[in-house]
PDB file of C-alpha atoms in Angstrom:
ATOM      1  CA  MET A1401     110.951 125.504  70.037  1.00 45.00           C
ATOM      2  CA  THR A1402     112.318 122.832  72.383  1.00 48.00           C
ATOM      3  CA  SER A1403     111.003 122.699  75.993  1.00 52.00           C
ATOM      4  CA  THR A1404     113.391 123.451  78.433  1.00 62.00           C
ATOM      5  CA  ARG A1405     111.397 122.182  81.535  1.00 71.00           C
ATOM      6  CA  SER A1406     113.665 121.311  84.226  1.00 88.00           C
ATOM      7  CA  ARG A1407     113.995 117.703  85.510  1.00 93.00           C
ATOM      8  CA  CYS A1408     112.064 116.647  88.504  1.00 95.00           C
ATOM      9  CA  ALA A1409     114.049 115.928  91.776  1.00 95.00           C
ATOM     10  CA  ALA A1410     113.680 112.174  90.895  1.00 96.00           C
ATOM     11  CA  CYS A1411     114.964 112.258  87.535  1.00 95.00           C
ATOM     12  CA  LYS A1412     117.786 114.384  88.556  1.00 95.00           C
ATOM     13  CA  TYR A1413     118.791 111.980  91.219  1.00 95.00           C
ATOM     14  CA  LEU A1414     118.400 109.022  88.840  1.00 94.00           C
ATOM     15  CA  ARG A1415     120.386 110.918  86.194  1.00 95.00           C
ATOM     16  CA  ARG A1416     117.940 110.460  83.602  1.00 94.00           C
ATOM     17  CA  LYS A1417     115.784 112.407  81.182  1.00 94.00           C
ATOM     18  CA  CYS A1418     112.547 113.611  82.726  1.00 94.00           C
ATOM     19  CA  PRO A1419     109.541 112.738  80.417  1.00 94.00           C
ATOM     20  CA  SER A1420     106.531 114.776  80.151  1.00 93.00           C
ATOM     21  CA  ASP A1421     104.497 112.100  81.695  1.00 94.00           C
ATOM     22  CA  CYS A1422     107.062 111.217  84.528  1.00 95.00           C
ATOM     23  CA  ILE A1423     105.286 109.626  87.412  1.00 96.00           C
ATOM     24  CA  PHE A1424     107.478 111.459  90.008  1.00 96.00           C
ATOM     25  CA  SER A1425     107.574 115.004  88.825  1.00 95.00           C
ATOM     26  CA  PRO A1426     104.235 116.240  90.282  1.00 95.00           C
ATOM     27  CA  TYR A1427     105.357 115.118  93.800  1.00 97.00           C
ATOM     28  CA  PHE A1428     108.996 115.577  93.904  1.00 96.00           C
ATOM     29  CA  PRO A1429     109.801 118.932  92.453  1.00 94.00           C
ATOM     30  CA  SER A1430     113.275 119.763  91.702  1.00 94.00           C
ATOM     31  CA  ASP A1431     113.336 122.419  94.413  1.00 94.00           C
ATOM     32  CA  ASP A1432     113.356 119.716  97.001  1.00 94.00           C
ATOM     33  CA  PRO A1433     115.925 117.165  96.329  1.00 95.00           C
ATOM     34  CA  GLN A1434     116.098 115.928  99.802  1.00 95.00           C
ATOM     35  CA  ARG A1435     112.381 114.740  99.657  1.00 96.00           C
ATOM     36  CA  PHE A1436     113.074 112.327  96.856  1.00 96.00           C
ATOM     37  CA  SER A1437     116.367 111.163  98.057  1.00 96.00           C
ATOM     38  CA  CYS A1438     114.777 110.266 101.397  1.00 96.00           C
ATOM     39  CA  VAL A1439     111.982 108.167  99.954  1.00 97.00           C
ATOM     40  CA  HIS A1440     114.489 106.477  97.643  1.00 97.00           C
ATOM     41  CA  ARG A1441     116.749 105.529 100.412  1.00 96.00           C
ATOM     42  CA  ILE A1442     113.947 103.733 102.158  1.00 97.00           C
ATOM     43  CA  TYR A1443     111.617 102.395  99.216  1.00 97.00           C
ATOM     44  CA  GLY A1444     113.581 102.692  96.096  1.00 95.00           C
ATOM     45  CA  ALA A1445     112.581 104.606  93.032  1.00 96.00           C
ATOM     46  CA  SER A1446     111.130 101.539  91.437  1.00 95.00           C
ATOM     47  CA  ASN A1447     108.766 100.764  94.347  1.00 96.00           C
ATOM     48  CA  ILE A1448     107.590 104.441  94.719  1.00 97.00           C
ATOM     49  CA  GLY A1449     106.701 104.440  90.962  1.00 96.00           C
ATOM     50  CA  LYS A1450     104.824 101.181  91.326  1.00 96.00           C
ATOM     51  CA  MET A1451     102.853 102.322  94.302  1.00 96.00           C
ATOM     52  CA  LEU A1452     101.965 105.650  92.661  1.00 97.00           C
ATOM     53  CA  LYS A1453     100.984 104.125  89.348  1.00 96.00           C
ATOM     54  CA  GLN A1454      98.662 101.903  91.082  1.00 96.00           C
ATOM     55  CA  LEU A1455      96.655 104.736  92.621  1.00 97.00           C
ATOM     56  CA  PRO A1456      94.253 106.971  91.068  1.00 97.00           C
ATOM     57  CA  VAL A1457      95.906 110.409  90.168  1.00 96.00           C
ATOM     58  CA  GLN A1458      93.849 112.388  92.805  1.00 97.00           C
ATOM     59  CA  LEU A1459      95.318 110.199  95.540  1.00 97.00           C
ATOM     60  CA  ARG A1460      98.799 110.352  94.477  1.00 97.00           C
ATOM     61  CA  ALA A1461      99.849 113.544  96.254  1.00 97.00           C
ATOM     62  CA  ASP A1462      98.645 112.220  99.504  1.00 96.00           C
ATOM     63  CA  ALA A1463     100.307 108.874  99.121  1.00 97.00           C
ATOM     64  CA  ALA A1464     103.593 110.769  98.001  1.00 97.00           C
ATOM     65  CA  ASN A1465     103.303 112.836 101.134  1.00 97.00           C
ATOM     66  CA  SER A1466     102.671 109.783 103.500  1.00 97.00           C
ATOM     67  CA  LEU A1467     105.502 107.934 101.802  1.00 97.00           C
ATOM     68  CA  TYR A1468     107.864 110.780 102.444  1.00 97.00           C
ATOM     69  CA  PHE A1469     106.587 111.144 106.175  1.00 97.00           C
ATOM     70  CA  GLU A1470     107.215 107.339 106.670  1.00 97.00           C
ATOM     71  CA  ALA A1471     110.512 107.484 105.128  1.00 97.00           C
ATOM     72  CA  HIS A1472     111.672 110.414 107.033  1.00 96.00           C
ATOM     73  CA  SER A1473     110.540 108.861 110.254  1.00 97.00           C
ATOM     74  CA  ARG A1474     112.473 105.634 109.412  1.00 97.00           C
ATOM     75  CA  GLU A1475     115.699 107.766 108.890  1.00 96.00           C
ATOM     76  CA  ALA A1476     115.064 109.518 112.085  1.00 96.00           C
ATOM     77  CA  ASP A1477     114.292 106.275 113.995  1.00 96.00           C
ATOM     78  CA  PRO A1478     116.094 103.516 112.074  1.00 97.00           C
ATOM     79  CA  VAL A1479     114.717 100.785 114.392  1.00 97.00           C
ATOM     80  CA  TYR A1480     110.982 101.767 114.773  1.00 97.00           C
ATOM     81  CA  GLY A1481     110.270 104.373 112.167  1.00 96.00           C
ATOM     82  CA  CYS A1482     106.767 105.784 112.531  1.00 96.00           C
ATOM     83  CA  VAL A1483     105.736 102.827 114.304  1.00 96.00           C
ATOM     84  CA  GLY A1484     107.546 104.746 117.523  1.00 96.00           C
ATOM     85  CA  ILE A1485     105.303 107.589 116.894  1.00 96.00           C
ATOM     86  CA  ILE A1486     102.283 105.204 116.977  1.00 97.00           C
ATOM     87  CA  THR A1487     103.618 103.595 120.235  1.00 96.00           C
ATOM     88  CA  ASN A1488     104.102 107.037 121.851  1.00 96.00           C
ATOM     89  CA  LEU A1489     100.696 108.172 120.868  1.00 97.00           C
ATOM     90  CA  ASN A1490      99.193 104.917 122.300  1.00 96.00           C
ATOM     91  CA  GLU A1491     100.906 105.496 125.500  1.00 97.00           C
ATOM     92  CA  GLU A1492      99.704 109.130 125.586  1.00 96.00           C
ATOM     93  CA  ILE A1493      96.090 108.000 125.045  1.00 97.00           C
ATOM     94  CA  HIS A1494      96.526 105.391 127.806  1.00 97.00           C
ATOM     95  CA  ASP A1495      97.910 108.116 130.264  1.00 96.00           C
ATOM     96  CA  ALA A1496      95.258 110.579 129.328  1.00 96.00           C
ATOM     97  CA  GLU A1497      92.494 107.940 129.700  1.00 96.00           C
ATOM     98  CA  THR A1498      93.866 107.124 133.219  1.00 96.00           C
ATOM     99  CA  GLU A1499      94.081 110.781 134.144  1.00 95.00           C
ATOM    100  CA  LEU A1500      90.616 111.349 132.942  1.00 94.00           C
ATOM    101  CA  ALA A1501      89.089 108.495 134.765  1.00 95.00           C
ATOM    102  CA  LYS A1502      90.793 109.694 138.013  1.00 93.00           C
ATOM    103  CA  ILE A1503      89.475 113.241 137.621  1.00 92.00           C
ATOM    104  CA  GLN A1504      86.027 111.907 136.706  1.00 90.00           C
ATOM    105  CA  ALA A1505      86.086 109.914 139.839  1.00 91.00           C
ATOM    106  CA  HIS A1506      86.927 112.997 141.801  1.00 86.00           C
ATOM    107  CA  ILE A1507      84.000 114.751 140.242  1.00 86.00           C
ATOM    108  CA  GLY A1508      81.780 111.871 141.094  1.00 88.00           C
ATOM    109  CA  VAL A1509      82.839 112.119 144.721  1.00 84.00           C
ATOM    110  CA  HIS A1510      82.358 115.903 144.679  1.00 78.00           C
ATOM    111  CA  HIS A1511      78.764 115.302 143.291  1.00 80.00           C
ATOM    112  CA  GLN A1512      78.002 112.958 145.947  1.00 81.00           C
ATOM    113  CA  THR A1513      79.374 115.140 148.685  1.00 76.00           C
ATOM    114  CA  LYS A1514      77.264 117.786 147.406  1.00 71.00           C
ATOM    115  CA  ASN A1515      74.036 115.882 147.198  1.00 72.00           C
ATOM    116  CA  PRO A1516      74.289 112.934 149.453  1.00 70.00           C
ATOM    117  CA  GLU A1517      70.653 112.209 149.664  1.00 61.00           C
ATOM    118  CA  ASP A1518      70.173 112.415 145.754  1.00 55.00           C
ATOM    119  CA  GLY A1519      71.979 109.452 144.467  1.00 52.00           C
ATOM    120  CA  GLU A1520      71.064 109.775 140.870  1.00 50.00           C
ATOM    121  CA  ALA A1521      71.896 113.347 140.574  1.00 47.00           C
ATOM    122  CA  SER A1522      75.216 112.843 142.173  1.00 46.00           C
ATOM    123  CA  GLN A1523      76.586 110.554 139.558  1.00 48.00           C
ATOM    124  CA  SER A1524      78.238 112.460 136.706  1.00 48.00           C
ATOM    125  CA  GLY A1525      76.992 111.937 133.208  1.00 47.00           C
ATOM    126  CA  HIS A1526      80.399 111.548 131.775  1.00 46.00           C
ATOM    127  CA  SER A1527      81.790 108.221 130.620  1.00 44.00           C
ATOM    128  CA  PRO A1528      85.617 107.767 131.050  1.00 42.00           C
ATOM    129  CA  VAL A1529      86.315 107.704 127.356  1.00 42.00           C
ATOM    130  CA  GLN A1530      83.881 109.013 124.839  1.00 43.00           C
ATOM    131  CA  GLN A1531      84.313 106.695 121.821  1.00 42.00           C
ATOM    132  CA  GLN A1532      83.881 107.979 118.360  1.00 41.00           C
TER     133      GLN A1532
ATOM    134  CA  MET B 255     125.074  69.369 107.499  1.00 41.00           C
ATOM    135  CA  VAL B 256     124.404  70.441 103.854  1.00 47.00           C
ATOM    136  CA  GLY B 257     120.891  71.179 102.773  1.00 56.00           C
ATOM    137  CA  ALA B 258     119.549  73.369 105.569  1.00 74.00           C
ATOM    138  CA  THR B 259     116.346  74.942 104.743  1.00 89.00           C
ATOM    139  CA  PRO B 260     116.733  78.403 103.113  1.00 93.00           C
ATOM    140  CA  CYS B 261     115.052  81.213 104.928  1.00 95.00           C
ATOM    141  CA  ALA B 262     111.901  82.802 103.518  1.00 95.00           C
ATOM    142  CA  SER B 263     113.899  85.678 101.803  1.00 96.00           C
ATOM    143  CA  CYS B 264     116.279  83.329 100.103  1.00 95.00           C
ATOM    144  CA  LYS B 265     113.428  81.089  98.987  1.00 95.00           C
ATOM    145  CA  LEU B 266     111.515  84.098  97.483  1.00 95.00           C
ATOM    146  CA  LEU B 267     114.642  85.415  95.912  1.00 94.00           C
ATOM    147  CA  ARG B 268     115.597  82.171  94.746  1.00 95.00           C
ATOM    148  CA  ARG B 269     119.166  82.107  95.993  1.00 94.00           C
ATOM    149  CA  ARG B 270     121.490  80.095  98.262  1.00 94.00           C
ATOM    150  CA  CYS B 271     120.807  80.931 101.967  1.00 94.00           C
ATOM    151  CA  ALA B 272     124.275  81.606 103.267  1.00 94.00           C
ATOM    152  CA  LYS B 273     125.287  80.857 106.800  1.00 92.00           C
ATOM    153  CA  ASP B 274     125.509  84.593 107.603  1.00 93.00           C
ATOM    154  CA  CYS B 275     122.327  85.460 105.721  1.00 95.00           C
ATOM    155  CA  ILE B 276     121.142  88.677 107.171  1.00 96.00           C
ATOM    156  CA  PHE B 277     117.597  87.834 106.680  1.00 96.00           C
ATOM    157  CA  ALA B 278     117.596  84.335 108.191  1.00 95.00           C
ATOM    158  CA  PRO B 279     117.239  85.098 111.842  1.00 95.00           C
ATOM    159  CA  TYR B 280     114.072  87.203 111.061  1.00 97.00           C
ATOM    160  CA  PHE B 281     112.401  85.535 108.272  1.00 96.00           C
ATOM    161  CA  PRO B 282     111.966  81.938 108.908  1.00 95.00           C
ATOM    162  CA  PRO B 283     110.718  79.635 106.194  1.00 94.00           C
ATOM    163  CA  ASP B 284     107.597  78.835 107.856  1.00 94.00           C
ATOM    164  CA  ASP B 285     106.305  82.343 107.423  1.00 94.00           C
ATOM    165  CA  PRO B 286     106.899  83.488 103.764  1.00 95.00           C
ATOM    166  CA  HIS B 287     104.259  86.079 103.754  1.00 95.00           C
ATOM    167  CA  LYS B 288     106.259  88.095 106.336  1.00 96.00           C
ATOM    168  CA  PHE B 289     109.086  88.713 103.946  1.00 96.00           C
ATOM    169  CA  ALA B 290     106.946  88.784 100.760  1.00 97.00           C
ATOM    170  CA  ILE B 291     105.125  91.889 102.228  1.00 97.00           C
ATOM    171  CA  VAL B 292     108.272  93.734 103.222  1.00 97.00           C
ATOM    172  CA  HIS B 293     109.863  92.923  99.851  1.00 97.00           C
ATOM    173  CA  LYS B 294     106.803  94.159  98.084  1.00 96.00           C
ATOM    174  CA  ILE B 295     106.952  97.529  99.743  1.00 97.00           C
ATOM    175  CA  PHE B 296     110.666  98.348 100.690  1.00 97.00           C
ATOM    176  CA  GLY B 297     112.541  95.788  98.520  1.00 96.00           C
ATOM    177  CA  ALA B 298     115.044  93.214  99.739  1.00 96.00           C
ATOM    178  CA  SER B 299     118.026  95.241  98.869  1.00 96.00           C
ATOM    179  CA  ASN B 300     116.675  98.202 100.874  1.00 96.00           C
ATOM    180  CA  VAL B 301     115.721  95.927 103.824  1.00 97.00           C
ATOM    181  CA  SER B 302     119.271  94.525 103.823  1.00 96.00           C
ATOM    182  CA  LYS B 303     120.803  97.737 103.901  1.00 96.00           C
ATOM    183  CA  MET B 304     118.723  99.032 106.744  1.00 96.00           C
ATOM    184  CA  LEU B 305     119.457  96.035 108.756  1.00 97.00           C
ATOM    185  CA  GLN B 306     123.122  96.287 108.245  1.00 96.00           C
ATOM    186  CA  GLU B 307     123.050  99.707 109.630  1.00 96.00           C
ATOM    187  CA  ILE B 308     121.322  98.598 112.871  1.00 96.00           C
ATOM    188  CA  PRO B 309     122.956  96.894 115.853  1.00 97.00           C
ATOM    189  CA  VAL B 310     122.344  93.047 115.890  1.00 96.00           C
ATOM    190  CA  GLN B 311     120.240  93.434 119.087  1.00 96.00           C
ATOM    191  CA  GLN B 312     117.925  95.935 117.513  1.00 97.00           C
ATOM    192  CA  ARG B 313     117.348  94.203 114.348  1.00 97.00           C
ATOM    193  CA  GLY B 314     114.412  91.980 115.483  1.00 97.00           C
ATOM    194  CA  ASP B 315     112.470  95.061 116.380  1.00 97.00           C
ATOM    195  CA  ALA B 316     113.457  96.965 113.249  1.00 97.00           C
ATOM    196  CA  VAL B 317     111.997  93.868 111.223  1.00 97.00           C
ATOM    197  CA  SER B 318     108.756  93.994 113.230  1.00 97.00           C
ATOM    198  CA  SER B 319     108.316  97.383 112.501  1.00 97.00           C
ATOM    199  CA  LEU B 320     109.057  97.158 108.945  1.00 97.00           C
ATOM    200  CA  VAL B 321     106.503  94.382 108.601  1.00 97.00           C
ATOM    201  CA  PHE B 322     103.916  96.424 110.507  1.00 97.00           C
ATOM    202  CA  GLU B 323     104.534  99.483 108.272  1.00 97.00           C
ATOM    203  CA  ALA B 324     104.471  97.182 105.059  1.00 97.00           C
ATOM    204  CA  ASN B 325     101.170  95.638 106.175  1.00 97.00           C
ATOM    205  CA  ALA B 326      99.695  99.041 106.907  1.00 97.00           C
ATOM    206  CA  ARG B 327     100.790 100.176 103.434  1.00 97.00           C
ATOM    207  CA  SER B 328      99.440  97.072 101.902  1.00 96.00           C
ATOM    208  CA  ARG B 329      95.977  97.710 103.532  1.00 96.00           C
ATOM    209  CA  ASP B 330      95.979 101.448 102.897  1.00 96.00           C
ATOM    210  CA  PRO B 331      98.159 102.077  99.776  1.00 97.00           C
ATOM    211  CA  VAL B 332      97.386 105.777 100.191  1.00 97.00           C
ATOM    212  CA  TYR B 333      98.241 106.636 103.753  1.00 97.00           C
ATOM    213  CA  GLY B 334      99.681 103.535 105.324  1.00 96.00           C
ATOM    214  CA  CYS B 335     100.714 104.020 108.962  1.00 96.00           C
ATOM    215  CA  VAL B 336      99.971 107.850 108.710  1.00 96.00           C
ATOM    216  CA  GLY B 337      96.423 106.986 108.598  1.00 95.00           C
ATOM    217  CA  ALA B 338      96.733 105.271 111.983  1.00 95.00           C
ATOM    218  CA  ILE B 339      98.825 108.132 113.224  1.00 96.00           C
ATOM    219  CA  SER B 340      96.256 110.669 112.220  1.00 96.00           C
ATOM    220  CA  TYR B 341      93.606 108.752 113.977  1.00 96.00           C
ATOM    221  CA  LEU B 342      95.329 108.419 117.122  1.00 96.00           C
ATOM    222  CA  GLN B 343      96.255 112.176 117.125  1.00 96.00           C
ATOM    223  CA  ASN B 344      92.536 112.770 116.875  1.00 96.00           C
ATOM    224  CA  GLN B 345      91.933 110.627 119.829  1.00 96.00           C
ATOM    225  CA  VAL B 346      94.605 112.450 121.712  1.00 96.00           C
ATOM    226  CA  SER B 347      93.100 115.887 120.929  1.00 96.00           C
ATOM    227  CA  GLN B 348      89.725 114.790 122.016  1.00 97.00           C
ATOM    228  CA  LEU B 349      91.009 113.337 125.410  1.00 96.00           C
ATOM    229  CA  GLN B 350      92.925 116.564 126.015  1.00 95.00           C
ATOM    230  CA  MET B 351      89.657 118.376 125.496  1.00 96.00           C
ATOM    231  CA  GLN B 352      87.735 116.049 128.001  1.00 96.00           C
ATOM    232  CA  LEU B 353      90.637 116.480 130.470  1.00 95.00           C
ATOM    233  CA  ALA B 354      90.566 120.133 130.354  1.00 95.00           C
ATOM    234  CA  VAL B 355      86.755 120.346 130.792  1.00 95.00           C
ATOM    235  CA  ALA B 356      87.058 117.836 133.674  1.00 93.00           C
ATOM    236  CA  GLN B 357      89.856 119.744 135.355  1.00 91.00           C
ATOM    237  CA  ALA B 358      87.853 122.986 134.943  1.00 92.00           C
ATOM    238  CA  GLU B 359      84.950 121.364 136.695  1.00 90.00           C
ATOM    239  CA  ILE B 360      86.989 119.839 139.532  1.00 88.00           C
ATOM    240  CA  LEU B 361      88.653 123.203 139.990  1.00 89.00           C
ATOM    241  CA  CYS B 362      85.236 124.955 140.173  1.00 89.00           C
ATOM    242  CA  PHE B 363      84.263 122.417 142.976  1.00 84.00           C
ATOM    243  CA  GLN B 364      87.472 122.878 144.881  1.00 84.00           C
ATOM    244  CA  MET B 365      87.167 126.675 144.757  1.00 89.00           C
ATOM    245  CA  GLN B 366      83.596 126.511 145.881  1.00 86.00           C
ATOM    246  CA  GLN B 367      84.621 124.270 148.773  1.00 83.00           C
ATOM    247  CA  GLN B 368      87.406 126.519 149.694  1.00 86.00           C
ATOM    248  CA  GLN B 369      84.895 129.634 149.658  1.00 88.00           C
ATOM    249  CA  GLN B 370      82.278 127.555 151.767  1.00 85.00           C
ATOM    250  CA  GLN B 371      84.921 126.679 154.210  1.00 86.00           C
ATOM    251  CA  GLN B 372      86.272 130.289 154.735  1.00 86.00           C
ATOM    252  CA  GLN B 373      82.626 131.328 155.187  1.00 85.00           C
ATOM    253  CA  GLN B 374      81.930 128.679 157.791  1.00 83.00           C
ATOM    254  CA  ASP B 375      85.338 128.931 159.487  1.00 79.00           C
ATOM    255  CA  HIS B 376      85.659 132.734 159.589  1.00 73.00           C
ATOM    256  CA  HIS B 377      88.443 132.781 162.223  1.00 65.00           C
ATOM    257  CA  HIS B 378      90.658 130.297 160.502  1.00 64.00           C
ATOM    258  CA  GLN B 379      91.925 131.864 157.479  1.00 61.00           C
ATOM    259  CA  GLN B 380      92.713 129.536 154.646  1.00 55.00           C
ATOM    260  CA  PRO B 381      95.615 130.432 152.267  1.00 55.00           C
ATOM    261  CA  ASN B 382      94.479 132.197 149.274  1.00 54.00           C
ATOM    262  CA  ASN B 383      96.175 130.283 146.836  1.00 52.00           C
ATOM    263  CA  ILE B 384      94.826 127.234 145.179  1.00 47.00           C
ATOM    264  CA  PRO B 385      94.909 123.977 147.183  1.00 50.00           C
ATOM    265  CA  ILE B 386      98.023 121.932 146.583  1.00 46.00           C
ATOM    266  CA  THR B 387      96.196 118.812 145.141  1.00 48.00           C
ATOM    267  CA  THR B 388      94.737 120.947 142.379  1.00 45.00           C
ATOM    268  CA  GLN B 389      98.246 122.297 141.623  1.00 45.00           C
ATOM    269  CA  GLN B 390      99.744 119.052 141.487  1.00 46.00           C
ATOM    270  CA  MET B 391      96.866 118.001 139.052  1.00 45.00           C
ATOM    271  CA  MET B 392      97.570 121.053 136.942  1.00 44.00           C
ATOM    272  CA  ASN B 393     101.229 120.007 136.708  1.00 44.00           C
ATOM    273  CA  GLN B 394     100.239 116.638 135.646  1.00 43.00           C
ATOM    274  CA  ASP B 395      97.976 117.907 133.177  1.00 43.00           C
ATOM    275  CA  GLU B 396     100.834 120.099 131.613  1.00 42.00           C
ATOM    276  CA  LYS B 397     102.977 116.719 131.252  1.00 37.00           C
ATOM    277  CA  SER B 398     100.076 114.661 129.919  1.00 37.00           C
ATOM    278  CA  LEU B 399      99.320 117.472 127.488  1.00 36.00           C
ATOM    279  CA  LEU B 400     102.714 117.344 125.753  1.00 35.00           C
ATOM    280  CA  LEU B 401     103.236 115.265 122.625  1.00 35.00           C
ATOM    281  CA  SER B 402     106.327 113.160 123.012  1.00 37.00           C
ATOM    282  CA  THR B 403     108.414 114.050 120.035  1.00 35.00           C
ATOM    283  CA  SER B 404     111.627 112.381 120.990  1.00 34.00           C
ATOM    284  CA  ASN B 405     113.204 111.540 117.832  1.00 36.00           C
ATOM    285  CA  PHE B 406     112.791 114.353 115.216  1.00 35.00           C
ATOM    286  CA  ASP B 407     110.945 117.309 114.192  1.00 40.00           C
ATOM    287  CA  TYR B 408     107.491 115.571 114.047  1.00 41.00           C
ATOM    288  CA  ASN B 409     105.653 118.674 114.361  1.00 48.00           C
ATOM    289  CA  LEU B 410     106.944 119.968 111.250  1.00 49.00           C
ATOM    290  CA  LEU B 411     106.090 116.892 109.300  1.00 50.00           C
ATOM    291  CA  GLN B 412     102.664 116.862 111.063  1.00 49.00           C
ATOM    292  CA  GLN B 413     102.203 120.298 109.581  1.00 54.00           C
ATOM    293  CA  GLN B 414     103.078 118.967 106.261  1.00 43.00           C
ATOM    294  CA  TYR B 415     100.610 116.272 106.139  1.00 45.00           C
ATOM    295  CA  LEU B 416      97.997 118.132 107.854  1.00 37.00           C
ATOM    296  CA  ASN B 417      96.886 119.370 104.465  1.00 39.00           C
ATOM    297  CA  PHE B 418      95.467 116.048 103.757  1.00 37.00           C
ATOM    298  CA  SER B 419      94.246 115.166 107.270  1.00 38.00           C
ATOM    299  CA  SER B 420      90.701 116.247 106.520  1.00 36.00           C
ATOM    300  CA  THR B 421      90.592 113.598 103.777  1.00 39.00           C
ATOM    301  CA  THR B 422      92.521 111.101 106.057  1.00 39.00           C
ATOM    302  CA  SER B 423      89.813 111.154 108.500  1.00 38.00           C
ATOM    303  CA  ASN B 424      87.194 110.230 105.907  1.00 37.00           C
ATOM    304  CA  ASN B 425      89.360 107.430 104.412  1.00 38.00           C
ATOM    305  CA  ILE B 426      90.613 105.674 107.348  1.00 35.00           C
ATOM    306  CA  VAL B 427      91.080 102.037 106.522  1.00 37.00           C
ATOM    307  CA  MET B 428      92.785 100.816 109.643  1.00 38.00           C
ATOM    308  CA  GLN B 429      89.963  99.189 111.538  1.00 37.00           C
ATOM    309  CA  ASP B 430      92.016  98.414 114.670  1.00 39.00           C
ATOM    310  CA  PRO B 431      94.430 100.945 115.770  1.00 37.00           C
ATOM    311  CA  PRO B 432      97.522  99.333 116.911  1.00 41.00           C
ATOM    312  CA  LYS B 433      97.830  99.021 120.872  1.00 39.00           C
ATOM    313  CA  ARG B 434     101.045  98.651 122.639  1.00 40.00           C
ATOM    314  CA  GLU B 435     100.408  94.823 123.206  1.00 40.00           C
ATOM    315  CA  SER B 436      99.367  93.965 119.862  1.00 42.00           C
ATOM    316  CA  LEU B 437     101.697  96.029 117.668  1.00 47.00           C
ATOM    317  CA  TRP B 438     103.723  93.153 116.299  1.00 50.00           C
ATOM    318  CA  THR B 439     100.859  90.886 115.444  1.00 45.00           C
TER     319      THR B 439
END
């Protein structure tokens, strides 16, 4: 009995037979054609295949997901792609750190107001940014 | 004059560098690695198509971001830039928590102050609502808590890749999360 396994999204897109060991099929199922067309537009099938093949099998799903994320970001923002997201996050961090420093300064002032004679206890124990 | 130096792209691709070569302004011959890494990840043809679809004045930035992404993917073949995004999101969450704690603390102080003032100054009634400075801070807090999602449904994609964010945090390869100033280095 011949197998009637349906082609993965990649092989459908590329109009080719989907072999049983197709590198794309676990990560680009046939029910989500947009996913492969997106990564194909940005990276090309050959590059995707090469990148996946160079990775251990257990990491390929994560790699495919991150490639899709980056490709989708690039489609949405052709100039900056996901680097735009990184920029926004950096700005957000900068703003939050500034705000936190301001508030902690306020807290410091409040502590000092509360205990003017106790210089040590009036200082807040918080540092502006707790690094990991 | 015939014999102008081909750009890094045309050198690598071993072809004649035309006068209107799309790569030439952005991939000078003295930096062959820049094009090599972009070609390795995206492919010259895809890069060319992407640049053609972008206005000329934005192509420089586009190339810089492509180089950045290509380098990130080269350093971290599994997560690429997404590793950095996950790391930065973690930082944002932690800062938001710290902000919330600090704001709660300052709110406590101000309420205590208000109560003390009301007790001391019994004849001069203070308004019952929270002092305006705290209100302003709370509005500022709401603003700063929002993630900017200007371009697309980032939250949807974020949910998609959150499935592997737990492994991402263990496998972060990016030693230096990109800062605004040094993004293009």
